[in-house]
mmCIF file of C-alpha atoms in Angstrom:
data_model
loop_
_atom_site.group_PDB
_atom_site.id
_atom_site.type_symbol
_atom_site.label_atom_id
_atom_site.label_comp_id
_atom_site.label_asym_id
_atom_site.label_seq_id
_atom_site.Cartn_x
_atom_site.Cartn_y
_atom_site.Cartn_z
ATOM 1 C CA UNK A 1088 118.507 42.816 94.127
ATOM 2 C CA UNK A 1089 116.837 42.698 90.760
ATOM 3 C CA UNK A 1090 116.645 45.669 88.743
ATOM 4 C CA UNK A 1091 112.896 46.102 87.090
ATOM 5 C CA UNK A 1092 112.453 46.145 83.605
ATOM 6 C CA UNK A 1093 112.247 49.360 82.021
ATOM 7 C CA UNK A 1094 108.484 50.535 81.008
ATOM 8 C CA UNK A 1095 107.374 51.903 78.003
ATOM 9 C CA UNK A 1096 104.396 54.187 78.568
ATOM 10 C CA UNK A 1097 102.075 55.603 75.586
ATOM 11 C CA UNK A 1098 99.558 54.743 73.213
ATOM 12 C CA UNK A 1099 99.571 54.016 69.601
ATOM 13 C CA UNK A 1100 100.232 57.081 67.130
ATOM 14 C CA UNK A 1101 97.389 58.960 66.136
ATOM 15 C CA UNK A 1102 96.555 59.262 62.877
ATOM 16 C CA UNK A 1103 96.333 62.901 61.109
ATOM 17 C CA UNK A 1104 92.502 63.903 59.900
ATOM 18 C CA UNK A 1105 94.086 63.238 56.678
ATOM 19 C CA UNK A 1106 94.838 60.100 56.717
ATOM 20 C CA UNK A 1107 91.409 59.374 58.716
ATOM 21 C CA UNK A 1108 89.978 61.517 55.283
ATOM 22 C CA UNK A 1109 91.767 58.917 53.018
ATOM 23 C CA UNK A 1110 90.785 55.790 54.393
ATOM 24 C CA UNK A 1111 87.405 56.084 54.839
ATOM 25 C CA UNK A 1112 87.286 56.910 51.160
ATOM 26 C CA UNK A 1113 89.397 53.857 50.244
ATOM 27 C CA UNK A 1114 86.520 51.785 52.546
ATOM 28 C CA UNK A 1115 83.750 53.824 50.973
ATOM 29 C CA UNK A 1116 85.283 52.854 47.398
ATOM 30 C CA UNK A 1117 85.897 49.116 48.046
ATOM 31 C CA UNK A 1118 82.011 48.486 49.237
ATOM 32 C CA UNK A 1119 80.960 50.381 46.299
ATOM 33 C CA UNK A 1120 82.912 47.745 44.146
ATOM 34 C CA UNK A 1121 81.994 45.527 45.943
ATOM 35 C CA UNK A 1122 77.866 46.202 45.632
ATOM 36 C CA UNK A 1123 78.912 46.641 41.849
ATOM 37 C CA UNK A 1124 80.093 43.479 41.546
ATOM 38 C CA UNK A 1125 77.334 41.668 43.180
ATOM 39 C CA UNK A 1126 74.922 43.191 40.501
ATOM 40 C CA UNK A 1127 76.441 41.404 37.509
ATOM 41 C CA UNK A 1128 74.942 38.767 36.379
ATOM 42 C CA UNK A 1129 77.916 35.915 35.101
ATOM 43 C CA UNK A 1130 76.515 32.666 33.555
ATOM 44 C CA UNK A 1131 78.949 30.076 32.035
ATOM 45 C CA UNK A 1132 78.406 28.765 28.333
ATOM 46 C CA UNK A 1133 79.153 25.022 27.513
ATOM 47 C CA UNK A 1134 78.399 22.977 24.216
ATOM 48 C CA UNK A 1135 80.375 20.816 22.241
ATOM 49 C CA UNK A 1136 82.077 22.631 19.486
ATOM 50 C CA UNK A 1137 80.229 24.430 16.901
ATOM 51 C CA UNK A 1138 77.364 24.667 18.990
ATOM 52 C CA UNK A 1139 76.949 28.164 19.065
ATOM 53 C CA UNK A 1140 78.406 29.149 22.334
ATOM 54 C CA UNK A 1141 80.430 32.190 20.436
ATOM 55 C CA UNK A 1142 77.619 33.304 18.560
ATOM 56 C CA UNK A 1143 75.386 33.446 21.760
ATOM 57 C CA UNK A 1144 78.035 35.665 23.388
ATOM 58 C CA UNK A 1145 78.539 37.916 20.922
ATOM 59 C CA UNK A 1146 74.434 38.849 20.785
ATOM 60 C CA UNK A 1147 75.004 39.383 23.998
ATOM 61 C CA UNK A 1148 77.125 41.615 23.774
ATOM 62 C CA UNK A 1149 75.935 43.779 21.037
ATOM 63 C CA UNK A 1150 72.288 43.589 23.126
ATOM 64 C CA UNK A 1151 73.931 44.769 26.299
ATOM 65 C CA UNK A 1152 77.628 45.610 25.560
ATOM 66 C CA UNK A 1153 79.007 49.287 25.274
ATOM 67 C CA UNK A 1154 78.266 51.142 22.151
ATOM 68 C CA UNK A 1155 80.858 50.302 19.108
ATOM 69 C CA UNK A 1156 83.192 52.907 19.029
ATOM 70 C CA UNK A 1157 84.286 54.104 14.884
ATOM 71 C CA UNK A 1158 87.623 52.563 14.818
ATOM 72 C CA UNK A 1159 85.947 48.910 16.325
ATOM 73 C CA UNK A 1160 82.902 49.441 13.437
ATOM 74 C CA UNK A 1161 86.033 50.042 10.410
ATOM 75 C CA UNK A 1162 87.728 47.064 11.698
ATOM 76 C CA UNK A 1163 84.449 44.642 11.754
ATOM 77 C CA UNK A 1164 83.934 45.550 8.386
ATOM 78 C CA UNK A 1165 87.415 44.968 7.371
ATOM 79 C CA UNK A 1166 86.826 41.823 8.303
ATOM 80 C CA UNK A 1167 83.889 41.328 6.532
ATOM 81 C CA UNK A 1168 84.826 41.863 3.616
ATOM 82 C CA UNK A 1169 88.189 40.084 4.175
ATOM 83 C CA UNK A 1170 85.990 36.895 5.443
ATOM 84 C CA UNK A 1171 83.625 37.519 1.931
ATOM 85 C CA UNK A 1172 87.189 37.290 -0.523
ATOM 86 C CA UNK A 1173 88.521 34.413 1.900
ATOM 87 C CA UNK A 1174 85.073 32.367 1.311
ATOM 88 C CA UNK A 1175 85.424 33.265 -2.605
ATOM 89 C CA UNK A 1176 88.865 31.694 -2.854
ATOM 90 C CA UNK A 1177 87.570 28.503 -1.449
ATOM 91 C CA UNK A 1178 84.404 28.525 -3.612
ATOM 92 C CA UNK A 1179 86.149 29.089 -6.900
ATOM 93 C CA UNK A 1180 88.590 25.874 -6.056
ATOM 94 C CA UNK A 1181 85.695 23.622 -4.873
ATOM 95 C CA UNK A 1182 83.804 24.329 -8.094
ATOM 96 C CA UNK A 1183 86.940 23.494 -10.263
ATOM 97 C CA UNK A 1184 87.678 20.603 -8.299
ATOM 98 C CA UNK A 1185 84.097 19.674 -8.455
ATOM 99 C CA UNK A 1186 84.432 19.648 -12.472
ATOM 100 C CA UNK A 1187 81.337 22.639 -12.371
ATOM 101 C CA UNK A 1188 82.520 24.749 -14.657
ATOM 102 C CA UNK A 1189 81.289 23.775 -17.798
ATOM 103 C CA UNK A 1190 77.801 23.693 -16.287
ATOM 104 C CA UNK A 1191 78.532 26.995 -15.019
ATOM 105 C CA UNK A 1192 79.030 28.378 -18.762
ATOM 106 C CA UNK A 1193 75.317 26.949 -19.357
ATOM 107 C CA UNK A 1194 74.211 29.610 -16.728
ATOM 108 C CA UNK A 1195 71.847 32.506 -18.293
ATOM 109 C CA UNK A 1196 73.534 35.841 -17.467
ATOM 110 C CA UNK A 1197 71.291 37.462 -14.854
ATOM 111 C CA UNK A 1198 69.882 41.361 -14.417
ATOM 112 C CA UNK A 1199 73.240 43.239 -14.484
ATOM 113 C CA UNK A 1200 72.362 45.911 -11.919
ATOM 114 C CA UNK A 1201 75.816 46.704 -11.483
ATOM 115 C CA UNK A 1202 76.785 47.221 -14.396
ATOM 116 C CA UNK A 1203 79.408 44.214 -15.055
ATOM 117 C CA UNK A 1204 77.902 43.212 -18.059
ATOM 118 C CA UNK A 1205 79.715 39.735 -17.622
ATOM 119 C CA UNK A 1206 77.867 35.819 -17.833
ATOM 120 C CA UNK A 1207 78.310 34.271 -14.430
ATOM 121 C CA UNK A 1208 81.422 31.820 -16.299
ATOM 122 C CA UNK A 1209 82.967 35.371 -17.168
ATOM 123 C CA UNK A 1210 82.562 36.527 -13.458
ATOM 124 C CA UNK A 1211 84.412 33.531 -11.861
ATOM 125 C CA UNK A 1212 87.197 33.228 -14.608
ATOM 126 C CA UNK A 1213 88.177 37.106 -13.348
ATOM 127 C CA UNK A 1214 87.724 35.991 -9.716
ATOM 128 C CA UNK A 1215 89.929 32.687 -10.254
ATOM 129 C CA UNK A 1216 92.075 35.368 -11.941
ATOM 130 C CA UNK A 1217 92.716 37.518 -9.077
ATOM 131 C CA UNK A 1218 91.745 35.565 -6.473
ATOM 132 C CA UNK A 1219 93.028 31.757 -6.594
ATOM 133 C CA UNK A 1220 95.674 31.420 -9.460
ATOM 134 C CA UNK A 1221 97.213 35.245 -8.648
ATOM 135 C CA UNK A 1222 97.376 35.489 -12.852
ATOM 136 C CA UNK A 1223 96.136 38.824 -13.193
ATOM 137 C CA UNK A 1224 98.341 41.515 -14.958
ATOM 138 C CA UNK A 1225 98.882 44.853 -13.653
ATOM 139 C CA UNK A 1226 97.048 46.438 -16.018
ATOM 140 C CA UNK A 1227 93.854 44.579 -15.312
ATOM 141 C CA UNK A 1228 93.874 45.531 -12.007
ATOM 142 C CA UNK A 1229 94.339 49.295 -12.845
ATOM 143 C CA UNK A 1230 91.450 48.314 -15.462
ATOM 144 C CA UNK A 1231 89.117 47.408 -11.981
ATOM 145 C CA UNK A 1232 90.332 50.433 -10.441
ATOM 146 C CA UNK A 1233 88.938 52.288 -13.658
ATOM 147 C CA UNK A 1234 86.015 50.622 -13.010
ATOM 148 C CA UNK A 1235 85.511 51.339 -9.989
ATOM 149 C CA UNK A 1236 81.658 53.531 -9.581
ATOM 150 C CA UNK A 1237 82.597 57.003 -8.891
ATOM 151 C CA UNK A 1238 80.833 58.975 -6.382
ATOM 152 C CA UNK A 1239 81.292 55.739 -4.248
ATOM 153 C CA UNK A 1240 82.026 56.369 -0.545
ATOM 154 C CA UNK A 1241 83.697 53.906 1.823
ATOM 155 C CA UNK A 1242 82.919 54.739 5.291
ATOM 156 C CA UNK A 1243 85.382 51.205 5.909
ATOM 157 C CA UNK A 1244 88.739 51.958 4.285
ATOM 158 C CA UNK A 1245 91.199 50.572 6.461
ATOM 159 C CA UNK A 1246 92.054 49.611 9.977
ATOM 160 C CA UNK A 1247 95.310 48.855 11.976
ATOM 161 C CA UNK A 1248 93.638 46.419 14.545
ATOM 162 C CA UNK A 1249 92.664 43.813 11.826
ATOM 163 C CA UNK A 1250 96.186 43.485 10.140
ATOM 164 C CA UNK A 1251 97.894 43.345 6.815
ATOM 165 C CA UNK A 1252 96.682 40.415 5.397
ATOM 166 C CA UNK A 1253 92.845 41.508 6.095
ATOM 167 C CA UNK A 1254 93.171 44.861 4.511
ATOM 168 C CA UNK A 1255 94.676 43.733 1.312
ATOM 169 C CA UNK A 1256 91.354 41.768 0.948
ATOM 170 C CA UNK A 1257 89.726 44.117 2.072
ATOM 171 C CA UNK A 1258 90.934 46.546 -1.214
ATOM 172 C CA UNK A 1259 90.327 43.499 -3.319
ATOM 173 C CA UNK A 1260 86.860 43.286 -1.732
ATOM 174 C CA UNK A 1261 86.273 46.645 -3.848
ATOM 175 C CA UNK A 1262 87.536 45.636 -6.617
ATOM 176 C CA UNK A 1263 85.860 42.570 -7.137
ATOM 177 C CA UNK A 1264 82.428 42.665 -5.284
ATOM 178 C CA UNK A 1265 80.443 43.230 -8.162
ATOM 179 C CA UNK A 1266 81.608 40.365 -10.014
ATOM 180 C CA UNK A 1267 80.715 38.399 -6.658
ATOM 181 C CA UNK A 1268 77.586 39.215 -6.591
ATOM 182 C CA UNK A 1269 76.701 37.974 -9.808
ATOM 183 C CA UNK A 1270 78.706 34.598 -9.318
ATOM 184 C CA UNK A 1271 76.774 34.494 -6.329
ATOM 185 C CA UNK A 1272 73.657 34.463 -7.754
ATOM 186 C CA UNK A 1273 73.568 31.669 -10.110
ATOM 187 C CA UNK A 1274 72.600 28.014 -9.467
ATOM 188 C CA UNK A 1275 75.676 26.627 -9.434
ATOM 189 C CA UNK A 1276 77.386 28.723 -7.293
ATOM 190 C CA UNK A 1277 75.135 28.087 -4.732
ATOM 191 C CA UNK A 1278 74.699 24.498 -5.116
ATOM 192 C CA UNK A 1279 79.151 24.624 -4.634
ATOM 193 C CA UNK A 1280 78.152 26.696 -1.406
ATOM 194 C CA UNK A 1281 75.794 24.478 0.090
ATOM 195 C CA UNK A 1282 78.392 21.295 -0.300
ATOM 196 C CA UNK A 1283 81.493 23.143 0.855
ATOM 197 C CA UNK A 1284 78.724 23.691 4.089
ATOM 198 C CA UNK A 1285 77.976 19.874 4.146
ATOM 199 C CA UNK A 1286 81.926 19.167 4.154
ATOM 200 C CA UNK A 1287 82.613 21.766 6.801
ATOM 201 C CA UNK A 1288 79.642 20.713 9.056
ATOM 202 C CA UNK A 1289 80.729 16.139 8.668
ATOM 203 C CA UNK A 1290 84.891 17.215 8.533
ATOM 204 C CA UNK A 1291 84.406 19.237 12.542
ATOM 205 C CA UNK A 1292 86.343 17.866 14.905
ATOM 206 C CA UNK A 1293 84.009 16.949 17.595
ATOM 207 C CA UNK A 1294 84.368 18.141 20.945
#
């Protein structure tokens, strides 16, 4: 005779209120994500490059991003005024190459509200100085320092997340803005600015 197969009797384990507990918070959690998700609003940029698509994200997010914390607003301006000594260097070398600098000596010096008291073909031989040829002595950079408006405060000063290179112009940047702004100011300088735009804007790779 065959022997029968040996049954199993019993249901499956019951879970411990506990465990019920923890569950229906993990559901309760994952349809909240999930209602969270389904309120964000995603939209996909596309353009060619230099089109803008950066720009428009950014303004987005300073319209309806998080508030900037301190350390994010030290290292954007950082790199500000790293961008301002990086735009100088290029400047300075287009108008030399450009053969402008005689007709920047013919520039009138301008209202000296900083108290420079240079001509505009002073200003941009003591920015080729420090800036492009890397000719200037120690002692005329402790001479800036000396210069320097006291009472000044920098709310910037320096900032780990934007590097070395950024915060070295960055100190430069308050050495030398002064002198900037009255190279900026003149004719010539700007005419230089608007071709080194003119090359950047024909010389794009296009997308």
């Amino acid at each position: 005779s065959k022997e029968a197969a040996p049954s199993y009797s019993g249901g499956a384990k019951q879970e411990s209120p506990h465990e019920i507990a923890k569950s229906t918070n993990i559901d309760r959690d994952l349809v909240k994500a999930k209602q969270q998700e389904e309120l964000k609003v995603k939209m996909l940029l596309l353009g060619a490059g230099e089109s803008g698509k950066s720009t428009i994200f950014k303004q987005m997010r300073i319209l309806y991003g998080a508030p900037r914390t301190e350390e994010e607003l030290r290292m954007y301006g950082v790199v500000v005024r790293s961008n301002v000594i990086t735009a100088m260097r290029k400047l300075c070398t287009l108008l030399r190459d450009l053969n402008l600098e005689e007709q920047l000596a013919q520039e009138p010096k301008g209202d000296d509200d900083k108290g420079t008291n240079m001509t505009p073909r002073q200003a941009y031989d003591l920015l080729v100085k420090h800036l492009v040829d890397g000719t200037a002595t120690p002692e005329e950079i402790e001479q800036l320092e000396q210069e320097k408006p006291n009472g000044e405060k920098d709310w910037v000063g320096n900032s780990g997340r934007a590097g070395l290179g950024a915060n070295n112009d960055a100190k430069q940047f308050l050495l030398l803005w002064r002198y900037i702004k009255t190279l900026w100011e003149v004719r010539s300088f700007k005419f230089v600015s608007c071709a080194a735009q003119f090359s950047h804007t024909h010389n794009s790779p296009k997308q």
